Short mmCIF file of C-alpha atoms and ligand atoms in Angstrom, two decimals:
data_model
loop_
_atom_site.label_atom_id
_atom_site.label_comp_id
_atom_site.label_asym_id
_atom_site.label_seq_id
_atom_site.Cartn_x
_atom_site.Cartn_y
_atom_site.Cartn_z
CA MET A 1 85.31 80.20 151.36
CA GLY A 2 89.04 81.08 152.23
CA LYS A 3 90.48 84.53 152.91
CA ALA A 4 92.11 84.77 149.72
CA ARG A 5 89.11 83.72 147.64
CA ALA A 6 86.78 85.98 149.90
CA LEU A 7 89.34 88.83 148.67
CA GLU A 8 89.43 87.65 145.29
CA VAL A 9 85.51 88.16 145.05
CA GLU A 10 85.49 91.32 146.73
CA ARG A 11 87.87 92.63 144.44
CA PHE A 12 86.00 92.00 141.28
CA LEU A 13 83.08 93.09 142.74
CA ALA A 14 84.79 96.39 142.98
CA GLU A 15 86.34 96.74 139.71
CA LEU A 16 82.69 95.72 138.19
CA VAL A 17 81.22 98.77 140.14
CA ASP A 18 83.54 100.73 139.82
CA SER A 19 83.10 100.05 135.46
CA GLY A 20 79.09 100.91 136.16
CA TYR A 21 77.84 97.13 136.39
CA GLN A 22 75.94 95.48 139.40
CA LEU A 23 75.05 92.14 139.77
CA THR A 24 72.09 90.39 141.08
CA PRO A 25 71.99 88.27 144.07
CA GLU A 26 71.55 85.05 141.84
CA ALA A 27 74.93 86.02 140.05
CA PHE A 28 76.94 87.00 142.88
CA GLU A 29 76.64 83.89 144.05
CA LEU A 30 77.47 82.03 141.19
CA VAL A 31 80.76 84.26 141.06
CA LYS A 32 81.33 82.69 144.66
CA ASP A 33 80.97 79.49 143.59
CA LEU A 34 82.88 80.51 140.67
CA SER A 35 85.74 81.55 142.32
CA ALA A 36 87.54 78.05 143.54
CA THR A 37 87.50 77.22 140.30
CA MET A 38 87.77 80.08 137.79
CA ASP A 39 90.30 83.13 137.48
CA LEU A 40 87.78 86.25 138.63
CA GLU A 41 90.06 88.99 136.25
CA GLU A 42 89.98 86.58 133.17
CA LEU A 43 85.36 86.73 134.31
CA LEU A 44 85.47 90.22 134.75
CA ARG A 45 87.54 91.03 131.31
CA LYS A 46 85.14 88.41 129.56
CA LEU A 47 81.94 90.00 130.82
CA MET A 48 83.03 93.67 129.98
CA GLU A 49 84.21 92.48 126.51
CA LYS A 50 80.70 91.06 126.01
CA TYR A 51 78.41 93.52 127.48
CA GLU A 52 77.76 97.08 127.97
CA PRO A 53 77.69 98.32 131.77
CA LYS A 54 74.41 97.30 133.21
CA PHE A 55 72.75 95.29 135.40
CA ILE A 56 74.19 91.25 135.04
CA GLY A 57 71.79 88.55 136.11
CA LYS A 58 73.21 84.41 136.33
CA GLU A 59 72.28 84.35 133.00
CA ASP A 60 74.66 86.74 131.17
CA ILE A 61 77.34 84.99 133.21
CA GLU A 62 76.18 81.31 132.18
CA LYS A 63 76.52 82.48 128.52
CA LEU A 64 80.02 83.08 128.94
CA LEU A 65 81.03 79.78 130.41
CA LYS A 66 79.59 77.27 127.88
CA PRO A 67 82.89 75.46 126.29
CA LYS A 68 83.81 76.68 123.28
CA LYS A 69 82.60 74.58 120.08
CA ILE A 70 84.75 72.03 118.55
CA SER A 71 86.17 73.09 115.80
CA ILE A 72 85.51 71.19 112.47
CA SER A 73 88.37 69.65 110.79
CA VAL A 74 87.18 67.44 108.20
CA LYS A 75 85.02 67.64 104.93
CA PRO A 76 81.20 67.23 106.58
CA GLU A 77 81.19 65.38 103.13
CA GLU A 78 83.69 62.85 104.15
CA PHE A 79 82.09 61.82 106.85
CA LYS A 80 78.50 60.10 106.12
CA PRO A 81 76.85 58.90 109.64
CA ILE A 82 74.75 55.82 108.67
CA GLY A 83 73.15 55.89 112.83
CA ARG A 84 71.12 58.87 110.84
CA GLU A 85 69.62 57.17 108.60
CA VAL A 86 68.39 54.49 111.44
CA GLU A 87 65.31 55.11 113.50
CA ALA A 88 66.39 54.68 117.35
CA ASP A 89 64.63 51.79 118.99
CA ILE A 90 64.92 52.04 122.43
CA LYS A 91 62.66 50.79 125.37
CA LEU A 92 63.02 50.47 129.02
CA GLU A 93 61.64 47.05 130.49
CA LYS A 94 62.49 47.34 134.10
CA ASP A 95 64.05 49.97 136.11
CA ALA A 96 64.63 48.69 139.79
CA SER A 97 64.26 52.17 141.47
CA ARG A 98 60.80 52.30 140.44
CA VAL A 99 59.71 48.49 140.95
CA LEU A 100 60.01 49.01 144.38
CA LYS A 101 57.15 48.25 146.43
CA LYS A 102 56.44 51.16 149.19
CA GLY A 103 58.16 50.44 152.30
CA PHE A 104 60.77 49.06 154.58
CA ASP A 105 60.58 44.92 155.23
CA PHE A 106 64.08 43.54 156.04
CA ALA A 107 62.67 39.73 156.53
CA GLY A 108 60.27 40.25 153.60
CA TYR A 109 63.24 41.67 151.34
CA PHE A 110 65.27 38.33 151.45
CA ARG A 111 62.33 35.81 151.94
CA ASP A 112 61.33 37.63 148.14
CA ARG A 113 64.95 36.94 147.16
CA TYR A 114 65.34 33.28 148.04
CA ARG A 115 61.78 32.66 146.80
CA LYS A 116 62.91 34.59 143.39
CA LEU A 117 66.34 32.33 143.27
CA ARG A 118 65.09 29.27 144.73
CA LYS A 119 63.32 28.89 141.01
CA PHE A 120 66.16 28.64 138.64
CA PHE A 121 67.23 25.62 140.97
CA GLU A 122 63.75 24.10 140.85
CA GLN A 123 63.91 24.05 137.04
CA TYR A 124 67.13 21.48 137.22
CA PHE A 125 66.43 19.66 140.73
CA SER A 126 62.55 18.47 141.51
CA ASP A 127 64.37 16.69 144.87
CA ILE A 128 65.28 19.83 146.95
CA THR A 129 65.28 19.61 151.01
CA PRO A 130 63.87 21.49 153.29
CA ILE A 131 66.75 22.26 155.88
CA GLY A 132 64.66 21.40 158.85
CA GLU A 133 64.14 18.10 157.09
CA LEU A 134 67.63 16.79 156.80
CA ARG A 135 68.57 13.46 158.36
CA SER A 136 71.81 11.71 159.65
CA GLY A 137 73.21 9.96 156.68
CA GLU A 138 71.14 10.82 154.11
CA GLN A 139 71.87 12.65 150.36
CA ALA A 140 70.55 15.94 149.90
CA THR A 141 70.22 18.90 147.54
CA VAL A 142 69.72 21.73 149.78
CA VAL A 143 69.05 25.52 148.46
CA GLY A 144 70.10 28.25 151.41
CA MET A 145 70.73 31.34 151.74
CA VAL A 146 74.62 31.89 153.13
CA VAL A 147 74.62 33.41 156.41
CA GLU A 148 78.53 33.48 157.32
CA LYS A 149 81.61 31.62 155.59
CA VAL A 150 83.91 30.73 157.71
CA GLU A 151 87.61 30.21 156.11
CA ARG A 152 89.95 27.54 157.51
CA LYS A 153 93.68 26.15 156.50
CA THR A 154 91.72 23.13 156.17
CA SER A 155 88.31 23.64 154.95
CA ILE A 156 85.85 26.35 154.19
CA LEU A 157 82.53 26.56 156.62
CA LEU A 158 78.79 27.85 155.59
CA ARG A 159 75.92 28.48 157.13
CA LEU A 160 72.90 27.92 155.27
CA GLU A 161 69.36 28.96 156.21
CA ASP A 162 66.44 28.26 154.23
CA PRO A 163 62.46 29.37 155.64
CA THR A 164 62.34 26.13 157.63
CA GLY A 165 65.78 26.32 158.77
CA PHE A 166 69.31 26.39 159.59
CA CYS A 167 72.47 24.18 158.62
CA ARG A 168 76.16 23.82 158.51
CA VAL A 169 77.96 23.23 155.28
CA VAL A 170 82.03 21.92 155.28
CA VAL A 171 83.52 22.17 152.32
CA MET A 172 86.68 20.04 151.97
CA PRO A 173 89.70 20.54 149.16
CA GLU A 174 89.44 17.38 148.20
CA ARG A 175 86.00 18.34 146.32
CA ALA A 176 87.80 20.40 144.06
CA SER A 177 84.96 21.75 142.35
CA ALA A 178 82.81 22.51 145.26
CA TYR A 179 86.05 24.16 146.95
CA ALA A 180 86.58 26.53 144.27
CA ASN A 181 82.81 27.62 143.72
CA ALA A 182 82.68 27.98 147.83
CA LYS A 183 86.08 30.13 148.01
CA GLU A 184 83.77 32.46 145.60
CA VAL A 185 80.60 32.16 147.47
CA LEU A 186 79.38 35.15 148.65
CA LEU A 187 78.04 36.63 151.76
CA ASP A 188 73.54 36.23 150.94
CA GLN A 189 73.75 34.27 148.24
CA VAL A 190 71.73 31.94 147.46
CA ILE A 191 73.19 28.73 146.75
CA CYS A 192 72.56 25.30 146.12
CA VAL A 193 74.42 22.35 147.80
CA GLN A 194 74.92 18.67 147.50
CA GLY A 195 76.51 16.53 149.17
CA ARG A 196 76.14 13.92 152.58
CA THR A 197 74.62 14.49 156.17
CA LYS A 198 76.85 13.37 159.51
CA GLY A 199 75.23 14.54 162.25
CA ASP A 200 73.92 17.81 162.20
CA VAL A 201 76.34 19.17 159.31
CA LEU A 202 76.26 18.42 155.14
CA PHE A 203 79.27 17.82 153.48
CA ALA A 204 79.51 19.49 149.96
CA GLU A 205 79.96 17.49 147.20
CA GLU A 206 78.86 20.18 144.39
CA ILE A 207 78.36 24.35 145.39
CA ILE A 208 76.09 25.27 142.26
CA PHE A 209 74.86 29.00 141.64
CA PRO A 210 71.70 29.75 139.96
CA GLY A 211 73.88 30.81 136.82
CA ILE A 212 73.09 32.67 133.28
CA ARG A 213 73.05 31.10 129.89
CA ARG A 214 71.78 33.10 127.03
CA VAL A 215 71.41 31.54 123.69
CA ARG A 216 72.35 33.85 121.13
CA GLN A 217 69.27 34.49 118.29
CA GLY A 218 70.05 35.09 115.10
CA LYS A 219 69.12 39.44 114.83
CA GLU A 220 69.77 39.73 111.20
CA ASP A 221 67.04 42.14 110.97
CA ILE A 222 69.14 44.57 113.59
CA PRO A 223 69.97 47.53 111.64
CA ASP A 224 73.98 47.78 111.24
CA VAL A 225 74.62 50.25 114.33
CA TYR A 226 76.87 50.87 116.68
CA ALA A 227 76.17 51.20 120.82
CA VAL A 228 79.48 52.94 122.89
CA LEU A 229 79.52 51.70 125.78
CA ILE A 230 80.99 54.28 128.55
CA SER A 231 81.31 55.34 132.50
CA ASP A 232 82.54 56.66 135.39
CA LEU A 233 83.66 60.18 133.39
CA HIS A 234 84.10 62.22 137.20
CA CYS A 235 83.35 65.25 135.30
CA GLY A 236 84.37 68.46 138.17
CA SER A 237 86.89 65.82 139.11
CA LYS A 238 90.35 67.81 138.68
CA LYS A 239 91.27 64.07 137.47
CA PHE A 240 88.81 63.97 134.96
CA ALA A 241 90.28 63.30 131.72
CA LYS A 242 89.37 66.32 129.60
CA GLU A 243 91.38 66.45 126.32
CA LEU A 244 90.42 62.57 126.12
CA PHE A 245 86.80 62.90 126.65
CA GLN A 246 86.92 65.65 123.75
CA ARG A 247 88.22 63.63 121.63
CA PHE A 248 85.68 60.49 122.18
CA VAL A 249 82.99 63.72 121.07
CA LEU A 250 85.04 64.61 118.75
CA TRP A 251 85.08 60.53 117.25
CA LEU A 252 81.16 60.68 117.42
CA ASN A 253 81.59 63.83 115.10
CA GLY A 254 83.90 62.00 112.89
CA LYS A 255 86.43 64.44 113.34
CA TRP A 256 88.34 61.98 115.41
CA GLY A 257 90.67 59.07 114.72
CA GLY A 258 92.04 57.81 110.65
CA LYS A 259 89.40 56.22 108.18
CA PHE A 260 88.80 53.09 110.15
CA GLU A 261 87.27 54.92 113.50
CA ARG A 262 85.65 57.38 111.52
CA ARG A 263 83.90 54.94 109.70
CA ILE A 264 83.06 52.90 113.27
CA ALA A 265 82.21 56.65 114.30
CA SER A 266 79.31 56.62 111.54
CA LYS A 267 77.72 53.73 113.00
CA VAL A 268 77.17 54.73 116.40
CA LYS A 269 73.60 54.89 117.10
CA TYR A 270 73.31 54.58 120.92
CA VAL A 271 75.64 55.47 123.85
CA ILE A 272 75.17 54.50 127.11
CA ILE A 273 76.86 56.05 130.09
CA ALA A 274 76.71 53.26 133.39
CA GLY A 275 77.33 55.71 136.06
CA ASP A 276 79.52 57.99 138.15
CA LEU A 277 78.66 61.48 135.33
CA VAL A 278 80.07 63.95 137.86
CA ASP A 279 82.22 63.64 140.92
CA GLY A 280 80.15 64.71 143.23
CA ILE A 281 80.43 66.38 146.87
CA GLY A 282 81.51 65.37 149.88
CA ILE A 283 81.52 61.60 148.58
CA TYR A 284 84.73 61.07 150.33
CA PRO A 285 86.55 62.78 153.04
CA ASP A 286 89.14 65.60 151.94
CA GLN A 287 87.39 65.06 148.54
CA LYS A 288 87.33 68.95 147.97
CA GLY A 289 90.72 69.40 147.43
CA GLU A 290 90.78 67.22 144.07
CA LEU A 291 88.03 68.71 143.10
CA GLU A 292 87.46 71.28 140.07
CA VAL A 293 84.04 72.08 140.13
CA PHE A 294 82.27 73.27 143.85
CA SER A 295 78.95 71.91 143.26
CA ALA A 296 76.78 68.96 141.55
CA TYR A 297 74.70 71.03 139.28
CA GLU A 298 77.73 73.08 137.96
CA GLN A 299 79.25 69.74 137.34
CA TYR A 300 76.60 68.66 135.09
CA ARG A 301 76.67 72.15 133.22
CA ALA A 302 80.02 71.45 132.17
CA LEU A 303 79.34 67.85 131.37
CA ALA A 304 76.88 69.20 129.48
CA GLY A 305 78.95 71.09 127.22
CA TYR A 306 80.31 68.28 125.87
CA LEU A 307 77.13 66.12 125.92
CA GLU A 308 75.44 68.99 123.92
CA GLN A 309 78.02 68.62 121.19
CA ILE A 310 77.15 64.83 120.25
CA PRO A 311 75.25 64.43 116.93
CA ASP A 312 71.25 64.48 118.10
CA TYR A 313 70.71 61.27 115.86
CA ILE A 314 72.39 59.61 118.88
CA GLU A 315 70.25 58.84 121.73
CA ILE A 316 72.51 58.68 125.04
CA VAL A 317 71.12 56.40 127.86
CA ALA A 318 72.63 57.47 131.75
CA ILE A 319 72.20 56.03 134.85
CA PRO A 320 73.77 57.18 137.87
CA GLY A 321 76.34 55.89 140.25
CA ASN A 322 77.75 55.80 143.88
CA HIS A 323 78.56 59.64 142.49
CA ASP A 324 76.08 60.80 141.04
CA PRO A 325 74.02 63.12 143.33
CA VAL A 326 71.18 60.44 144.54
CA PRO A 327 71.02 58.08 147.78
CA ASN A 328 74.32 55.95 147.71
CA VAL A 329 71.72 53.09 148.06
CA VAL A 330 70.84 50.37 145.81
CA PRO A 331 68.54 50.50 143.69
CA GLN A 332 69.10 54.38 142.82
CA PRO A 333 67.13 56.00 141.16
CA PRO A 334 67.43 58.17 138.00
CA ILE A 335 69.47 61.39 138.27
CA PRO A 336 66.65 63.54 139.43
CA LYS A 337 66.05 66.76 137.73
CA LYS A 338 66.81 69.51 139.80
CA TYR A 339 71.06 68.33 138.99
CA ALA A 340 70.70 67.26 135.43
CA GLU A 341 69.15 70.09 134.27
CA PRO A 342 71.79 71.43 132.12
CA LEU A 343 72.22 68.50 130.64
CA LEU A 344 68.35 68.24 129.35
CA GLU A 345 68.73 71.41 128.50
CA ALA A 346 71.18 70.79 126.33
CA ARG A 347 70.09 67.83 124.90
CA GLU A 348 67.32 64.97 125.03
CA ILE A 349 68.52 62.00 127.46
CA HIS A 350 67.52 59.24 128.69
CA LEU A 351 67.64 58.87 132.56
CA TYR A 352 67.41 56.09 134.28
CA GLY A 353 67.76 54.53 137.26
CA ASN A 354 71.09 52.07 138.80
CA PRO A 355 70.18 49.33 138.12
CA SER A 356 67.84 49.43 134.51
CA GLN A 357 66.80 46.51 131.54
CA VAL A 358 67.14 48.48 128.49
CA LEU A 359 66.14 46.86 124.57
CA ILE A 360 67.59 48.44 122.33
CA HIS A 361 66.67 46.22 118.76
CA GLY A 362 65.93 44.12 120.73
CA ARG A 363 69.13 43.26 122.60
CA ARG A 364 68.10 43.53 126.42
CA PHE A 365 71.27 45.72 128.33
CA LEU A 366 70.88 45.29 131.72
CA LEU A 367 72.76 48.63 132.63
CA TYR A 368 74.07 48.95 136.32
CA HIS A 369 77.12 51.07 138.17
CA GLY A 370 78.61 47.78 139.45
CA ASN A 371 78.38 48.85 143.24
CA ALA A 372 78.76 45.60 144.71
CA LEU A 373 82.00 44.98 142.83
CA ASN A 374 83.77 46.24 146.08
CA ASP A 375 82.05 43.72 147.99
CA VAL A 376 83.42 40.88 145.54
CA VAL A 377 87.35 42.42 145.79
CA THR A 378 86.72 42.32 149.60
CA GLN A 379 85.00 38.76 149.91
CA VAL A 380 86.70 36.80 147.26
CA PRO A 381 90.45 35.96 148.84
CA ASP A 382 92.48 36.23 145.68
CA ILE A 383 90.86 38.75 144.44
CA SER A 384 92.70 41.95 146.02
CA TYR A 385 92.50 46.08 143.96
CA SER A 386 96.63 45.99 143.59
CA LYS A 387 96.18 43.03 141.24
CA LEU A 388 92.69 43.70 139.44
CA ASN A 389 93.53 43.66 135.64
CA ALA A 390 91.17 43.05 132.69
CA GLU A 391 90.73 39.26 133.66
CA MET A 392 90.03 39.55 137.08
CA MET A 393 87.54 42.22 136.52
CA GLY A 394 85.81 39.54 134.19
CA ARG A 395 85.27 37.26 136.90
CA CYS A 396 84.60 40.06 139.05
CA MET A 397 81.30 40.79 136.99
CA ALA A 398 81.01 36.63 136.24
CA ILE A 399 80.88 36.08 139.88
CA LEU A 400 77.77 38.48 140.53
CA VAL A 401 76.18 37.81 137.17
CA ARG A 402 76.60 33.57 137.78
CA GLY A 403 74.80 34.62 141.26
CA ARG A 404 72.11 36.31 139.38
CA HIS A 405 71.96 39.04 142.36
CA LEU A 406 73.69 42.04 141.75
CA ALA A 407 74.45 43.46 145.09
CA PRO A 408 74.04 40.06 147.50
CA VAL A 409 75.73 40.89 150.62
CA TYR A 410 73.75 43.51 152.81
CA GLY A 411 75.71 45.33 155.72
CA GLU A 412 78.99 45.55 153.73
CA LYS A 413 80.22 47.70 151.28
CA THR A 414 76.94 48.66 149.22
CA GLY A 415 73.44 49.86 150.90
CA ILE A 416 70.81 48.56 149.68
CA PHE A 417 67.21 49.21 150.37
CA LEU A 418 65.02 46.87 151.52
CA SER A 419 61.65 47.43 149.86
CA PRO A 420 58.96 44.14 150.25
CA GLU A 421 60.68 42.85 147.19
CA ASP A 422 64.18 42.52 146.11
CA PRO A 423 64.68 43.88 142.68
CA LEU A 424 68.03 43.17 142.46
CA VAL A 425 67.38 39.10 141.40
CA VAL A 426 68.58 38.89 137.34
CA GLU A 427 64.82 37.48 136.26
CA GLU A 428 65.82 37.15 132.86
CA GLU A 429 68.69 36.84 130.39
CA PRO A 430 70.43 39.37 129.45
CA ASP A 431 72.79 39.90 125.97
CA VAL A 432 74.84 42.41 127.76
CA VAL A 433 75.77 43.50 131.24
CA HIS A 434 77.19 46.83 131.12
CA MET A 435 78.83 47.84 134.60
CA GLY A 436 81.44 50.79 135.72
CA HIS A 437 82.59 51.30 139.03
CA ILE A 438 86.20 50.08 139.35
CA HIS A 439 87.37 51.85 136.90
CA VAL A 440 89.19 48.78 135.43
CA ARG A 441 87.94 48.18 131.79
CA ALA A 442 87.18 44.20 131.21
CA ILE A 443 85.13 41.91 128.74
CA LEU A 444 84.19 39.04 129.13
CA SER A 445 82.12 36.31 127.36
CA TYR A 446 80.00 33.98 129.90
CA ASN A 447 77.83 31.78 129.08
CA GLY A 448 76.76 33.88 125.53
CA VAL A 449 75.66 36.97 128.01
CA LEU A 450 78.68 39.46 127.23
CA LEU A 451 79.92 41.57 130.41
CA VAL A 452 81.70 44.44 129.78
CA ASN A 453 83.09 46.91 132.35
CA SER A 454 83.80 50.30 130.54
CA GLY A 455 86.56 52.04 133.04
CA GLY A 456 86.57 55.45 133.46
CA TRP A 457 87.53 58.68 132.30
CA GLN A 458 89.37 60.03 135.59
CA TYR A 459 93.13 59.81 135.64
CA ARG A 460 94.40 58.15 138.51
CA THR A 461 93.19 59.25 141.73
CA SER A 462 95.15 59.15 145.24
CA TYR A 463 92.75 56.88 146.83
CA GLN A 464 93.43 54.76 143.59
CA GLU A 465 96.97 55.30 144.63
CA ARG A 466 96.91 53.98 147.68
CA MET A 467 94.78 50.71 147.07
CA GLY A 468 97.81 50.01 144.15
CA LEU A 469 94.52 49.94 141.55
CA ILE A 470 95.74 51.16 137.84
CA PRO A 471 92.46 52.56 136.62
CA SER A 472 92.08 52.37 132.79
CA VAL A 473 91.58 55.76 131.47
CA GLY A 474 89.74 57.49 128.48
CA GLU A 475 88.63 53.94 126.25
CA ALA A 476 85.51 52.91 125.03
CA VAL A 477 83.89 49.68 124.23
CA VAL A 478 81.91 49.94 120.83
CA LEU A 479 79.03 47.18 120.64
CA SER A 480 77.68 46.01 117.17
CA LEU A 481 73.96 45.09 117.47
CA ARG A 482 73.63 42.52 114.95
CA GLU A 483 76.58 40.97 115.79
CA LEU A 484 77.34 41.82 119.69
CA GLU A 485 80.70 41.47 118.92
CA PRO A 486 83.01 44.53 121.45
CA PHE A 487 85.93 46.51 120.21
CA ILE A 488 87.77 49.21 122.15
CA MET A 489 88.65 52.36 121.27
CA ARG A 490 91.18 54.40 122.79
CA PHE A 491 91.21 57.69 123.02
CA GLY A 492 94.63 57.94 124.98
CA SER A 493 97.65 58.56 123.82
FE1 FE2 B 1 83.77 56.00 138.92
#
């Protein structure tokens, strides 16, 4: 603690004691934490107003910290929430952090990835040649993991591995579709290459990804309710867009927006948060200067103040992101109780791991923070942070989903937990894939799968400024579960 803050705490304590109050050691610790973000004179005034001289405990101070309830500006009869009439139907189908086989197994992890992804190609090709059996001058179809990629001026070179060996693949620009796909190939993805061998080189004619396709089922039996997708709140950051998030909460209560917006709000039954609920502590160098709340627990407490105002008939689902206090290695476990306590005390909330697969009225949602989007941005030549608009973000998500793996690249931007099985393969087709992480909102319908990046609730940070990234702030993607039609609600001016 700096000298100025220490002095402020001392003065606070002296005035309190002079007025006949005492502090428990826990309350004293809390005051020290709060001194970073709060005017202690104001706290002193509030304490004296609320309590007669006595022993002040931590809970007494906490009671003063809860944000004021938002005032009601619409008569209750004008807002008839349809969501309240509908029974929730939400099932956790798969939480990648829970299906881990115990232990660390580098070779086993990649073997499992290869085995699971090869199955998709086996549905289409019955003549896959093991790489170890390739002969010169043959037409061949191979399935391998990309262990090396080199872009030259006139060609792209790949090195593929399967359990029987390695081979070199050359992709020439004349093979336009193979060349375009090769540009978007990520390291450690499992792909299929068709081509002709010459010596020990396979000249690619086609490059094929596992791919994904979802045939939309008629779901007339689904109630006419909506899910709202948001992510990257970064509560606790100085840049957290508090006023916009407050508007969001007001809107869910039918107290913000015109008739149209309120009609949409009345149908909301689910709020889904794809990670980075808080800004966290020590996530990047010099983060302290950008924080308003200096402990993760207090950041969740601040967030609880908002979430508790969301009507209780609305189900809230949340997975962690790289800023939440869980190991920054995918899969990430649900936000632990020791931090999430204020949220869980404030209201019911479904905390799942990152990634997780959830069925909502039978619609399959794949919830993923989007950690590996960084690898896509850095590995695909014509994608960069400074050019990242909604269209490009849609493409980034499609590159991951098309490869049916949520974090293929090992050893670069995204930490991966190498267990004996790989739970990051997209084995079942989802209806909706919901990501966040890079704070650029995007919606793309990709072969019948709706890809959503729900942007963020944090104004542009100095880091984003350095990267040239323009974030989307204060937007929510609203999705009718019956039609899966997305709609963007904007809470900024
Ligand atoms: Fe974030």
